[in-house]
């Protein structure tokens, strides 16, 4: 047990040191919340939308978290592949699943900075309009969002272990999922097929759980249902990652593509 | 005889790839074509062969990174396909080159992290990291980022990393490649030191004299098959009674090589290039006739760089792989 804790702690430390040294990650964490929050504010400012404050705050904060997660699940794999460190990881007695889970946890912790920046910036931008009606529920919902998104990212990271073209895939999925995940715009305005895809994403339920905490009305059963769906989706993706990991590791050893050709 | 540390039987590995851009056709490349051998406890077992012969594929299979297509491979009595977790605790490897380290971390942080991945307790990990960095001569610079290390220092850090779990078997794939002579010598001394600790070493390299110094036995791999396996001394018997005529010129020696190959007293002809210079090495049982032939083929060429010498292990290797080097 202590050895497992050591692996998690040291992986988080190593990952944070590596990540914070990268200018691109700093941009994602620090500047993206400003850009998305400002853009969302401009879009909603003259529109007659009741909960636009939530979209401004969450659009900025959650997009930073989501980008950090996609970086974690895909970009980091590409970097590890480039560094040639995936092979030594695979050949160590520690499960790759545990290492990736710890790396994603590190990115989740770092991404909280985005949410903090988005909140502070929104306070300045929106002034007296800014209010989180249910502070405790907001913290709980943020925890659920991080958990479910991390589980989803873990699934993605394992799938993308199989491919050397992770950079392309990372760029391909990052922006579309921002839209259909309901982070900056309501899912209800999307076409039916997009809403169906959205329902499979933990970020969709997580962002709605967070948004509802901005509503001054008492928390309804709807909030609890959505919070439950966020948790459930996280558990399902975590279960999928754990269940398929052994098979995936076998496949990775068959393909032998953990390093650049 | 004790149980072999590595036992390989009829091992095959194929890679599936495609050729063509629009009409892609599947193509199968056979990296290993049914090889069998044993490695005994405590020995340094060498494997040499041309690029693409299958050496790295074999090391990856034995290090549990890659699955064979068929055949069996056991390390410390465990099957590499099904018991990889039991094997991983007791082995380690270096896959050559500078990759496999976190360049933005210090040498110590790299080692400390891999100590955690190998599940060492904190006290053991800290002691071992310091001991290993001292062993490889990097303790004085242990807190510097790896990106500032020279190639030789990175390679020594690789060695330290490979010893972090006190492995019983170490797989080293071309560990001295690209190193300057001093750094390469230091690494060879390290390999001898590691062997003195009772660790079995599986080593590949392109440097024959290095393999001659280090290895107890040497397998020659060509096109995925072991064409011979013996001690370096016995391998040299393949060129007994021959002499080597060697000449380096600025320009091409292809035509001379073709002419020489047709002569009955010529055993093997090999060519190698370095910049604009080309070197021809001829294994022959009649050095004088060979020199005359070269003189006739290259009238007016300065032959002051022509050397006649007894054959060495590299010449035996060239003969065995049919002139490829």
Coordinates of C-alpha atoms in Angstrom, one line a residue:
Chain A
X1 CA 0.0 0.0 0.0
X2 CA 2.8 2.4 0.9
X3 CA 4.6 1.6 -2.3
X4 CA 1.4 2.4 -4.3
X5 CA 1.1 5.7 -2.4
X6 CA 4.7 6.5 -3.2
X7 CA 4.1 5.8 -6.9
X8 CA 1.1 8.2 -6.9
X9 CA 2.9 10.9 -5.0
X10 CA 6.1 10.8 -7.0
X11 CA 4.3 10.5 -10.4
X12 CA 2.3 13.6 -9.4
X13 CA 5.5 15.5 -8.4
X14 CA 7.4 14.4 -11.6
X15 CA 4.4 15.2 -13.8
X16 CA 3.9 18.7 -12.2
X17 CA 7.6 19.5 -12.6
X18 CA 7.6 18.5 -16.3
X19 CA 4.3 20.1 -17.0
X20 CA 4.9 23.5 -15.4
X21 CA 8.2 23.7 -17.4
X22 CA 6.1 23.8 -20.6
X23 CA 5.0 27.2 -21.9
X24 CA 2.1 25.7 -23.8
X25 CA 0.6 24.3 -20.7
X26 CA 1.0 27.6 -18.9
X27 CA -0.9 29.3 -21.7
X28 CA -3.7 26.8 -21.5
X29 CA -3.9 27.1 -17.7
X30 CA -3.6 30.9 -17.4
X31 CA -4.6 32.6 -20.6
X32 CA -7.4 30.3 -21.9
X33 CA -9.7 31.1 -19.0
X34 CA -9.4 34.9 -19.8
X35 CA -10.1 34.3 -23.5
X36 CA -13.0 32.0 -23.1
X37 CA -14.6 34.0 -20.3
X38 CA -14.3 37.2 -22.3
X39 CA -15.6 35.7 -25.5
X40 CA -18.6 34.1 -23.6
X41 CA -19.3 37.4 -21.9
X42 CA -19.4 39.2 -25.3
X43 CA -21.7 36.6 -26.8
X44 CA -24.1 36.6 -23.8
X45 CA -23.9 40.3 -22.8
X46 CA -26.8 41.6 -24.9
X47 CA -28.7 38.3 -25.1
X48 CA -31.6 37.6 -22.9
X49 CA -30.2 34.6 -21.1
X50 CA -30.9 34.2 -17.4
X51 CA -27.9 32.2 -16.3
X52 CA -25.2 33.7 -18.5
X53 CA -23.0 34.5 -15.5
X54 CA -22.6 30.7 -15.0
X55 CA -21.6 30.3 -18.6
X56 CA -19.0 33.0 -18.4
X57 CA -17.4 31.7 -15.2
X58 CA -17.7 28.0 -16.1
X59 CA -16.9 28.6 -19.8
X60 CA -13.5 30.1 -18.7
X61 CA -12.8 27.7 -15.9
X62 CA -14.0 24.4 -17.3
X63 CA -12.5 24.9 -20.7
X64 CA -9.1 25.2 -18.9
X65 CA -9.8 22.1 -17.0
X66 CA -10.9 20.2 -20.1
X67 CA -7.9 21.3 -22.1
X68 CA -5.6 20.3 -19.3
X69 CA -7.3 16.9 -19.2
X70 CA -7.0 16.4 -23.0
X71 CA -3.4 17.4 -22.6
X72 CA -3.0 14.9 -19.8
X73 CA -4.6 12.0 -21.6
X74 CA -3.2 12.6 -25.1
X75 CA -0.5 15.2 -25.3
X76 CA 1.4 13.7 -22.4
X77 CA 1.4 10.3 -24.0
X78 CA 2.9 11.8 -27.1
X79 CA 5.6 13.5 -25.0
X80 CA 6.3 10.4 -23.0
X81 CA 6.6 8.5 -26.3
X82 CA 9.0 11.2 -27.6
X83 CA 11.1 11.0 -24.4
X84 CA 11.1 7.2 -24.7
X85 CA 9.8 6.8 -21.2
X86 CA 6.8 4.7 -22.0
X87 CA 8.8 1.5 -22.4
X88 CA 10.6 1.8 -19.0
X89 CA 7.2 2.5 -17.4
X90 CA 5.6 -0.5 -19.0
X91 CA 8.5 -2.7 -18.0
X92 CA 8.4 -1.7 -14.4
X93 CA 6.4 -3.7 -11.8
X94 CA 4.0 -0.7 -11.5
X95 CA 0.8 -0.8 -13.6
X96 CA 0.6 1.8 -16.4
X97 CA -3.0 2.3 -15.3
X98 CA -1.8 3.6 -11.9
X99 CA 0.8 5.8 -13.5
X100 CA -1.6 7.4 -15.9
X101 CA -4.2 7.8 -13.2
X102 CA -1.6 9.7 -11.1
X103 CA -0.6 11.9 -14.1
X104 CA -4.2 12.8 -14.8
X105 CA -4.7 13.6 -11.1
X106 CA -1.7 15.9 -11.3
X107 CA -3.3 17.7 -14.3
X108 CA -6.6 17.9 -12.5
X109 CA -5.0 19.6 -9.5
X110 CA -3.1 22.0 -11.8
X111 CA -6.2 22.8 -13.7
X112 CA -7.9 24.1 -10.6
X113 CA -5.8 27.2 -11.2
X114 CA -7.9 27.8 -14.4
X115 CA -11.1 27.7 -12.3
X116 CA -9.5 30.1 -9.8
X117 CA -8.5 32.5 -12.5
X118 CA -11.9 32.3 -14.2
X119 CA -13.6 33.1 -10.9
X120 CA -11.4 36.1 -10.0
X121 CA -11.6 37.4 -13.6
X122 CA -15.4 37.0 -13.7
X123 CA -15.6 38.9 -10.4
X124 CA -13.8 41.8 -12.0
X125 CA -15.7 41.5 -15.3
X126 CA -19.2 41.1 -13.9
X127 CA -18.9 43.0 -10.6
X128 CA -22.1 42.7 -8.6
X129 CA -23.7 40.3 -11.1
X130 CA -21.3 37.6 -10.0
X131 CA -22.6 35.2 -7.4
X132 CA -22.4 31.5 -6.7
X133 CA -25.7 30.8 -4.9
X134 CA -24.7 27.5 -3.4
X135 CA -21.0 27.6 -2.5
X136 CA -20.8 24.2 -0.8
X137 CA -22.6 22.5 -3.7
X138 CA -20.3 24.3 -6.1
X139 CA -17.3 22.8 -4.4
X140 CA -18.9 19.4 -4.4
X141 CA -19.9 19.7 -8.0
X142 CA -16.4 20.8 -9.0
X143 CA -15.0 17.7 -7.2
X144 CA -17.5 15.5 -9.2
X145 CA -16.5 17.3 -12.4
X146 CA -12.8 16.6 -11.8
X147 CA -13.4 13.0 -10.9
X148 CA -15.6 12.2 -13.9
X149 CA -13.4 14.1 -16.3
X150 CA -10.3 12.4 -15.0
X151 CA -12.0 9.0 -15.4
X152 CA -12.9 9.9 -19.0
X153 CA -9.4 11.1 -19.7
X154 CA -8.0 7.9 -18.3
X155 CA -10.1 5.9 -20.8
X156 CA -8.9 8.1 -23.6
X157 CA -5.3 7.9 -22.6
X158 CA -5.3 4.1 -22.6
X159 CA -7.0 4.0 -26.0
X160 CA -4.5 6.5 -27.4
X161 CA -1.6 4.4 -26.2
X162 CA -2.3 2.3 -29.2
X163 CA -1.7 5.0 -31.7
X164 CA 1.3 7.1 -32.6
X165 CA -0.9 9.9 -34.0
X166 CA -2.1 11.1 -30.7
X167 CA -1.3 14.8 -31.4
X168 CA -3.7 14.8 -34.4
X169 CA -6.4 13.2 -32.3
X170 CA -5.9 15.5 -29.4
X171 CA -6.4 18.5 -31.6
X172 CA -9.4 16.9 -33.3
X173 CA -11.4 16.2 -30.1
X174 CA -10.4 19.1 -27.9
X175 CA -12.5 21.9 -29.4
X176 CA -15.6 20.0 -30.5
X177 CA -16.0 18.4 -27.0
X178 CA -15.8 21.9 -25.5
X179 CA -19.0 22.8 -27.5
X180 CA -21.0 19.6 -27.1
X181 CA -19.9 19.2 -23.5
X182 CA -22.1 22.2 -22.6
X183 CA -19.3 24.1 -20.9
X184 CA -19.9 27.5 -22.6
X185 CA -23.3 27.0 -24.3
X186 CA -26.5 25.2 -23.3
X187 CA -26.7 21.6 -24.7
X188 CA -30.3 22.2 -25.5
X189 CA -29.5 24.4 -28.4
X190 CA -27.5 21.6 -30.1
X191 CA -29.0 19.3 -32.7
X192 CA -30.4 16.0 -31.5
X193 CA -27.5 13.8 -32.6
X194 CA -25.1 16.1 -30.8
X195 CA -27.1 16.0 -27.7
X196 CA -27.1 12.2 -27.9
X197 CA -23.2 12.2 -28.0
X198 CA -23.2 14.8 -25.3
X199 CA -25.2 12.6 -23.0
X200 CA -22.3 10.1 -23.0
X201 CA -19.8 12.7 -21.8
X202 CA -19.1 13.2 -18.1
X203 CA -18.3 16.9 -18.8
X204 CA -21.8 17.5 -20.0
X205 CA -23.3 16.3 -16.7
X206 CA -20.5 17.8 -14.6
X207 CA -20.9 21.3 -16.2
X208 CA -24.6 21.2 -15.7
X209 CA -24.2 20.3 -12.1
X210 CA -21.9 23.2 -11.6
X211 CA -24.1 25.6 -13.5
X212 CA -27.1 24.8 -11.4
X213 CA -25.2 26.0 -8.3
X214 CA -25.4 29.6 -9.7
X215 CA -29.2 29.5 -9.6
X216 CA -30.4 31.3 -6.4
X217 CA -33.4 28.9 -6.2
X218 CA -33.0 26.0 -3.7
X219 CA -31.2 22.9 -5.1
X220 CA -33.9 20.7 -6.7
X221 CA -34.0 17.0 -7.2
X222 CA -32.9 17.8 -10.7
X223 CA -29.5 19.0 -9.3
X224 CA -29.2 15.7 -7.4
X225 CA -30.0 13.7 -10.5
X226 CA -27.5 15.5 -12.6
X227 CA -24.9 15.2 -9.8
X228 CA -25.6 11.5 -9.6
X229 CA -25.2 11.1 -13.4
X230 CA -21.9 12.9 -13.2
X231 CA -20.7 10.5 -10.5
X232 CA -22.2 7.5 -12.4
X233 CA -20.5 8.5 -15.7
X234 CA -17.2 8.8 -13.8
X235 CA -17.6 5.4 -12.2
X236 CA -18.5 3.8 -15.6
X237 CA -15.5 5.3 -17.4
X238 CA -13.2 4.3 -14.5
X239 CA -14.7 0.8 -14.6
X240 CA -14.1 0.6 -18.4
X241 CA -10.5 1.7 -18.0
X242 CA -9.8 -0.9 -15.3
X243 CA -11.7 -3.7 -17.1
X244 CA -10.0 -3.2 -20.5
X245 CA -6.6 -2.4 -19.2
X246 CA -5.1 -5.9 -19.2
X247 CA -6.3 -6.5 -22.8
X248 CA -5.0 -3.2 -23.9
X249 CA -1.6 -3.8 -22.4
X250 CA -1.5 -7.1 -24.3
X251 CA -2.4 -5.3 -27.4
X252 CA 0.3 -2.7 -26.8
X253 CA 2.9 -5.4 -26.4
X254 CA 1.7 -7.0 -29.6
X255 CA 2.0 -3.8 -31.6
X256 CA 5.2 -2.6 -29.9
X257 CA 4.5 1.0 -30.6
X258 CA 5.4 2.7 -27.3
X259 CA 8.3 4.5 -28.9
X260 CA 8.8 6.5 -32.0
X261 CA 9.6 4.4 -35.0
Chain B
X1 CA 24.9 -27.2 -15.5
X2 CA 22.6 -24.8 -13.7
X3 CA 19.2 -23.7 -15.1
X4 CA 19.6 -21.1 -17.9
X5 CA 18.6 -17.5 -17.0
X6 CA 17.2 -17.0 -20.5
X7 CA 15.9 -19.9 -22.6
X8 CA 14.6 -19.2 -26.1
X9 CA 13.1 -21.8 -28.3
X10 CA 12.1 -21.5 -31.9
X11 CA 11.1 -17.8 -31.5
X12 CA 9.4 -16.0 -34.3
X13 CA 8.3 -12.4 -34.5
X14 CA 6.7 -10.8 -37.5
X15 CA 5.6 -7.2 -38.1
X16 CA 2.6 -6.4 -40.2
X17 CA 2.9 -3.2 -42.3
X18 CA 1.5 -1.7 -45.4
X19 CA 3.0 -0.5 -48.6
X20 CA 1.6 2.0 -51.1
X21 CA -0.3 5.2 -50.6
X22 CA -3.7 4.8 -52.2
X23 CA -3.8 1.0 -52.8
X24 CA -2.3 -0.2 -49.6
X25 CA -1.1 -3.7 -49.6
X26 CA -0.3 -5.6 -46.4
X27 CA 3.2 -6.8 -46.0
X28 CA 4.8 -9.0 -43.4
X29 CA 8.3 -8.5 -42.2
X30 CA 9.9 -11.3 -40.3
X31 CA 12.2 -9.9 -37.7
X32 CA 12.9 -13.2 -36.0
X33 CA 12.9 -16.5 -37.9
X34 CA 12.9 -19.3 -35.3
X35 CA 15.8 -18.7 -33.0
X36 CA 16.9 -20.8 -30.1
X37 CA 19.6 -20.3 -27.4
X38 CA 20.2 -20.3 -23.7
X39 CA 22.0 -17.7 -21.5
X40 CA 23.7 -19.1 -18.4
X41 CA 23.7 -17.4 -15.0
X42 CA 26.4 -14.7 -14.6
X43 CA 27.6 -14.7 -18.2
X44 CA 27.9 -11.8 -20.6
X45 CA 26.0 -13.0 -23.6
X46 CA 26.6 -11.0 -26.8
X47 CA 24.5 -10.7 -29.9
X48 CA 25.8 -9.1 -33.1
X49 CA 24.3 -8.6 -36.5
X50 CA 23.7 -6.1 -39.2
X51 CA 21.1 -3.4 -38.8
X52 CA 17.6 -4.9 -39.0
X53 CA 18.9 -8.3 -38.1
X54 CA 16.4 -8.6 -35.2
X55 CA 18.6 -7.8 -32.1
X56 CA 16.4 -5.0 -30.7
X57 CA 13.2 -7.0 -31.4
X58 CA 14.7 -9.9 -29.4
X59 CA 15.7 -7.7 -26.5
X60 CA 12.3 -6.1 -26.4
X61 CA 10.7 -9.6 -26.3
X62 CA 12.9 -10.7 -23.4
X63 CA 12.3 -7.4 -21.6
X64 CA 8.6 -8.1 -21.8
X65 CA 7.9 -5.1 -24.0
X66 CA 6.9 -7.0 -27.1
X67 CA 5.1 -10.3 -27.7
X68 CA 6.6 -13.0 -30.0
X69 CA 4.5 -14.3 -32.8
X70 CA 5.3 -17.9 -31.9
X71 CA 7.8 -19.9 -30.0
X72 CA 8.7 -19.6 -26.4
X73 CA 11.0 -17.3 -24.4
X74 CA 11.7 -17.7 -20.7
X75 CA 13.5 -15.4 -18.4
X76 CA 14.4 -16.7 -14.9
X77 CA 12.1 -19.6 -15.6
X78 CA 9.0 -17.4 -16.4
X79 CA 7.3 -17.2 -19.7
X80 CA 7.6 -13.7 -21.2
X81 CA 4.1 -13.8 -22.6
X82 CA 2.1 -14.9 -19.6
X83 CA 4.3 -14.1 -16.5
X84 CA 5.7 -10.7 -17.5
X85 CA 4.9 -9.2 -14.1
X86 CA 7.0 -11.8 -12.3
X87 CA 9.9 -11.1 -14.7
X88 CA 9.8 -7.3 -14.5
X89 CA 10.8 -7.2 -10.8
X90 CA 14.1 -9.0 -11.6
X91 CA 15.2 -7.5 -14.9
X92 CA 16.1 -4.2 -16.4
X93 CA 17.3 -2.9 -19.7
X94 CA 18.8 -0.1 -21.8
X95 CA 17.6 0.4 -25.3
X96 CA 20.4 2.6 -26.6
X97 CA 20.3 6.3 -27.5
X98 CA 19.6 9.2 -25.2
X99 CA 15.8 8.6 -24.8
X100 CA 14.2 7.0 -21.8
X101 CA 14.9 9.8 -19.4
X102 CA 13.1 13.0 -18.3
X103 CA 15.3 15.7 -19.6
X104 CA 13.7 18.5 -17.6
X105 CA 14.3 16.7 -14.3
X106 CA 17.6 16.3 -12.6
X107 CA 19.6 13.0 -12.7
X108 CA 18.7 12.3 -9.1
X109 CA 15.0 13.0 -9.7
X110 CA 15.0 10.7 -12.6
X111 CA 16.5 7.9 -10.6
X112 CA 14.3 8.6 -7.6
X113 CA 11.2 8.3 -9.7
X114 CA 12.2 5.0 -11.2
X115 CA 13.0 3.8 -7.7
X116 CA 9.4 4.5 -6.8
X117 CA 8.1 2.7 -10.0
X118 CA 10.2 -0.3 -8.8
X119 CA 8.5 0.0 -5.4
X120 CA 11.6 0.6 -3.3
X121 CA 10.9 2.0 0.2
X122 CA 12.0 5.5 0.8
X123 CA 15.2 4.8 2.7
X124 CA 16.4 2.1 0.3
X125 CA 15.6 4.3 -2.7
X126 CA 17.5 7.3 -1.4
X127 CA 20.6 5.2 -0.4
X128 CA 20.6 3.3 -3.7
X129 CA 20.2 6.5 -5.8
X130 CA 23.2 8.0 -4.2
X131 CA 25.2 4.8 -4.4
X132 CA 24.4 4.3 -8.1
X133 CA 25.1 7.9 -9.0
X134 CA 28.4 7.6 -7.3
X135 CA 29.1 4.3 -9.1
X136 CA 28.5 5.9 -12.5
X137 CA 30.4 9.1 -11.6
X138 CA 27.5 11.5 -11.6
X139 CA 27.0 12.3 -7.9
X140 CA 28.7 15.6 -8.3
X141 CA 26.1 16.7 -10.9
X142 CA 23.1 14.8 -9.5
X143 CA 21.0 17.9 -9.1
X144 CA 21.5 19.3 -12.6
X145 CA 18.8 18.8 -15.3
X146 CA 19.5 15.9 -17.6
X147 CA 19.1 18.2 -20.7
X148 CA 22.5 19.7 -19.7
X149 CA 24.3 16.3 -19.5
X150 CA 26.6 15.1 -22.3
X151 CA 25.7 11.9 -24.3
X152 CA 28.1 9.9 -22.1
X153 CA 26.6 11.2 -18.9
X154 CA 23.1 10.3 -20.1
X155 CA 24.3 6.9 -21.0
X156 CA 25.8 6.5 -17.5
X157 CA 22.6 7.7 -16.0
X158 CA 20.8 5.0 -18.1
X159 CA 23.1 2.4 -16.5
X160 CA 22.3 3.7 -13.0
X161 CA 18.6 3.6 -13.8
X162 CA 18.9 0.0 -15.1
X163 CA 20.5 -1.0 -11.8
X164 CA 17.9 0.7 -9.6
X165 CA 16.0 -2.6 -8.8
X166 CA 19.2 -4.7 -8.4
X167 CA 18.3 -6.8 -11.5
X168 CA 19.4 -10.4 -11.9
X169 CA 19.4 -10.0 -15.7
X170 CA 20.3 -6.8 -17.6
X171 CA 19.6 -6.3 -21.3
X172 CA 21.8 -3.7 -22.9
X173 CA 21.1 -2.8 -26.5
X174 CA 24.1 -0.9 -28.0
X175 CA 24.9 0.9 -24.8
X176 CA 28.1 2.5 -26.2
X177 CA 26.6 3.7 -29.5
X178 CA 27.6 7.3 -30.3
X179 CA 29.9 7.7 -27.3
X180 CA 33.4 9.2 -27.5
X181 CA 36.2 6.7 -26.9
X182 CA 36.8 7.8 -23.3
X183 CA 33.1 7.6 -22.4
X184 CA 32.8 4.3 -24.2
X185 CA 35.7 2.9 -22.2
X186 CA 34.2 4.1 -18.9
X187 CA 31.0 2.4 -19.9
X188 CA 32.8 -0.9 -20.7
X189 CA 34.5 -0.7 -17.3
X190 CA 31.0 -0.2 -15.7
X191 CA 29.7 -3.3 -17.5
X192 CA 32.6 -5.4 -16.2
X193 CA 31.9 -4.0 -12.7
X194 CA 28.2 -4.9 -13.0
X195 CA 29.1 -8.4 -14.1
X196 CA 31.3 -8.8 -11.1
X197 CA 28.1 -8.3 -9.0
X198 CA 26.8 -11.6 -10.4
X199 CA 24.3 -10.0 -12.8
X200 CA 23.7 -11.8 -16.1
X201 CA 24.1 -9.4 -19.0
X202 CA 22.7 -9.7 -22.5
X203 CA 24.5 -7.3 -24.7
X204 CA 24.3 -6.1 -28.3
X205 CA 26.8 -3.9 -30.1
X206 CA 28.3 -3.2 -33.5
X207 CA 31.8 -2.8 -32.1
X208 CA 33.4 -6.3 -32.4
X209 CA 36.5 -5.6 -30.4
X210 CA 34.2 -4.4 -27.6
X211 CA 32.3 -7.6 -27.8
X212 CA 35.5 -9.6 -27.8
X213 CA 36.7 -8.0 -24.6
X214 CA 33.3 -8.2 -22.8
X215 CA 31.5 -11.3 -23.9
X216 CA 31.8 -14.9 -22.8
X217 CA 29.8 -16.1 -25.8
X218 CA 28.6 -14.4 -28.9
X219 CA 25.7 -15.1 -31.2
X220 CA 25.7 -13.8 -34.8
X221 CA 22.2 -12.9 -35.9
X222 CA 21.4 -12.3 -39.6
X223 CA 18.0 -12.0 -41.2
X224 CA 16.3 -13.1 -37.9
X225 CA 18.3 -16.3 -37.6
X226 CA 21.3 -17.2 -35.4
X227 CA 24.0 -18.3 -37.9
X228 CA 26.5 -19.1 -35.3
X229 CA 27.0 -19.1 -31.5
X230 CA 30.3 -19.6 -29.8
X231 CA 33.0 -17.9 -27.7
X232 CA 34.8 -15.0 -29.4
X233 CA 38.0 -17.0 -29.6
X234 CA 36.3 -19.9 -31.4
X235 CA 34.5 -17.5 -33.8
X236 CA 37.8 -16.2 -34.9
X237 CA 38.6 -19.8 -36.1
X238 CA 36.3 -19.0 -39.1
X239 CA 39.1 -16.9 -40.5
X240 CA 42.0 -19.1 -39.7
X241 CA 44.6 -19.2 -42.4
X242 CA 43.4 -16.0 -44.1
X243 CA 45.0 -12.5 -44.2
X244 CA 43.2 -9.2 -44.6
X245 CA 44.2 -6.7 -47.2
X246 CA 42.7 -3.3 -46.3
X247 CA 42.8 -0.1 -48.4
X248 CA 41.2 3.3 -48.0
X249 CA 40.9 5.7 -50.9
X250 CA 39.0 8.9 -51.7
X251 CA 36.5 7.8 -54.3
X252 CA 34.7 4.5 -55.1
X253 CA 36.1 1.0 -55.0
X254 CA 33.0 -0.8 -56.2
X255 CA 34.6 -2.0 -59.5
X256 CA 37.7 -3.2 -57.7
X257 CA 35.5 -5.1 -55.3
X258 CA 33.6 -6.8 -58.2
X259 CA 36.9 -7.8 -59.9
X260 CA 38.3 -9.2 -56.7
X261 CA 35.2 -11.3 -55.9
X262 CA 35.8 -13.2 -59.1
X263 CA 39.2 -14.4 -58.1
X264 CA 39.6 -17.9 -56.6
X265 CA 42.0 -16.8 -53.8
X266 CA 39.6 -14.3 -52.4
X267 CA 37.3 -15.4 -49.6
X268 CA 35.3 -12.3 -48.6
X269 CA 35.2 -8.7 -49.8
X270 CA 33.5 -5.9 -47.9
X271 CA 33.2 -2.2 -48.5
X272 CA 32.4 0.6 -46.1
X273 CA 32.1 4.3 -46.6
X274 CA 33.0 7.3 -44.4
X275 CA 32.4 10.7 -45.9
X276 CA 34.1 10.7 -49.3
X277 CA 36.4 7.9 -48.4
X278 CA 35.8 4.2 -49.1
X279 CA 37.5 1.3 -47.4
X280 CA 37.8 -2.2 -48.9
X281 CA 38.6 -5.2 -46.7
X282 CA 39.6 -8.3 -48.5
X283 CA 40.0 -11.7 -46.8
X284 CA 42.3 -13.8 -48.8
X285 CA 44.7 -16.7 -48.7
X286 CA 47.1 -15.0 -51.1
X287 CA 47.8 -11.4 -50.0
X288 CA 50.4 -10.8 -52.7
X289 CA 48.1 -11.8 -55.6
X290 CA 45.4 -9.7 -54.1
X291 CA 47.7 -6.6 -53.9
X292 CA 48.8 -7.2 -57.5
X293 CA 45.1 -7.3 -58.6
X294 CA 44.4 -4.1 -56.7
X295 CA 47.5 -2.4 -58.4
X296 CA 46.2 -3.4 -61.8
X297 CA 42.7 -2.2 -61.1
X298 CA 43.8 1.1 -59.7
X299 CA 46.7 2.3 -61.8
X300 CA 48.2 5.6 -60.6
X301 CA 46.5 5.3 -57.2
X302 CA 48.7 5.9 -54.1
X303 CA 48.7 2.6 -52.2
X304 CA 50.6 3.9 -49.2
X305 CA 47.5 3.3 -47.1
X306 CA 47.3 -0.3 -48.0
X307 CA 47.6 -2.6 -45.0
X308 CA 48.0 -6.4 -44.7
X309 CA 47.1 -7.7 -41.3
X310 CA 46.0 -10.9 -39.5
X311 CA 42.2 -11.2 -39.3
X312 CA 40.3 -10.3 -36.1
X313 CA 36.8 -10.9 -34.7
X314 CA 35.3 -8.3 -37.0
X315 CA 36.7 -10.1 -40.0
X316 CA 35.2 -13.3 -38.8
X317 CA 31.9 -11.5 -38.4
X318 CA 32.0 -10.1 -41.9
X319 CA 32.8 -13.5 -43.3
X320 CA 29.8 -15.0 -41.4
X321 CA 27.3 -12.4 -42.5
X322 CA 28.5 -12.6 -46.1
X323 CA 30.4 -9.3 -46.5
X324 CA 27.8 -7.0 -44.8
X325 CA 29.1 -4.8 -42.1

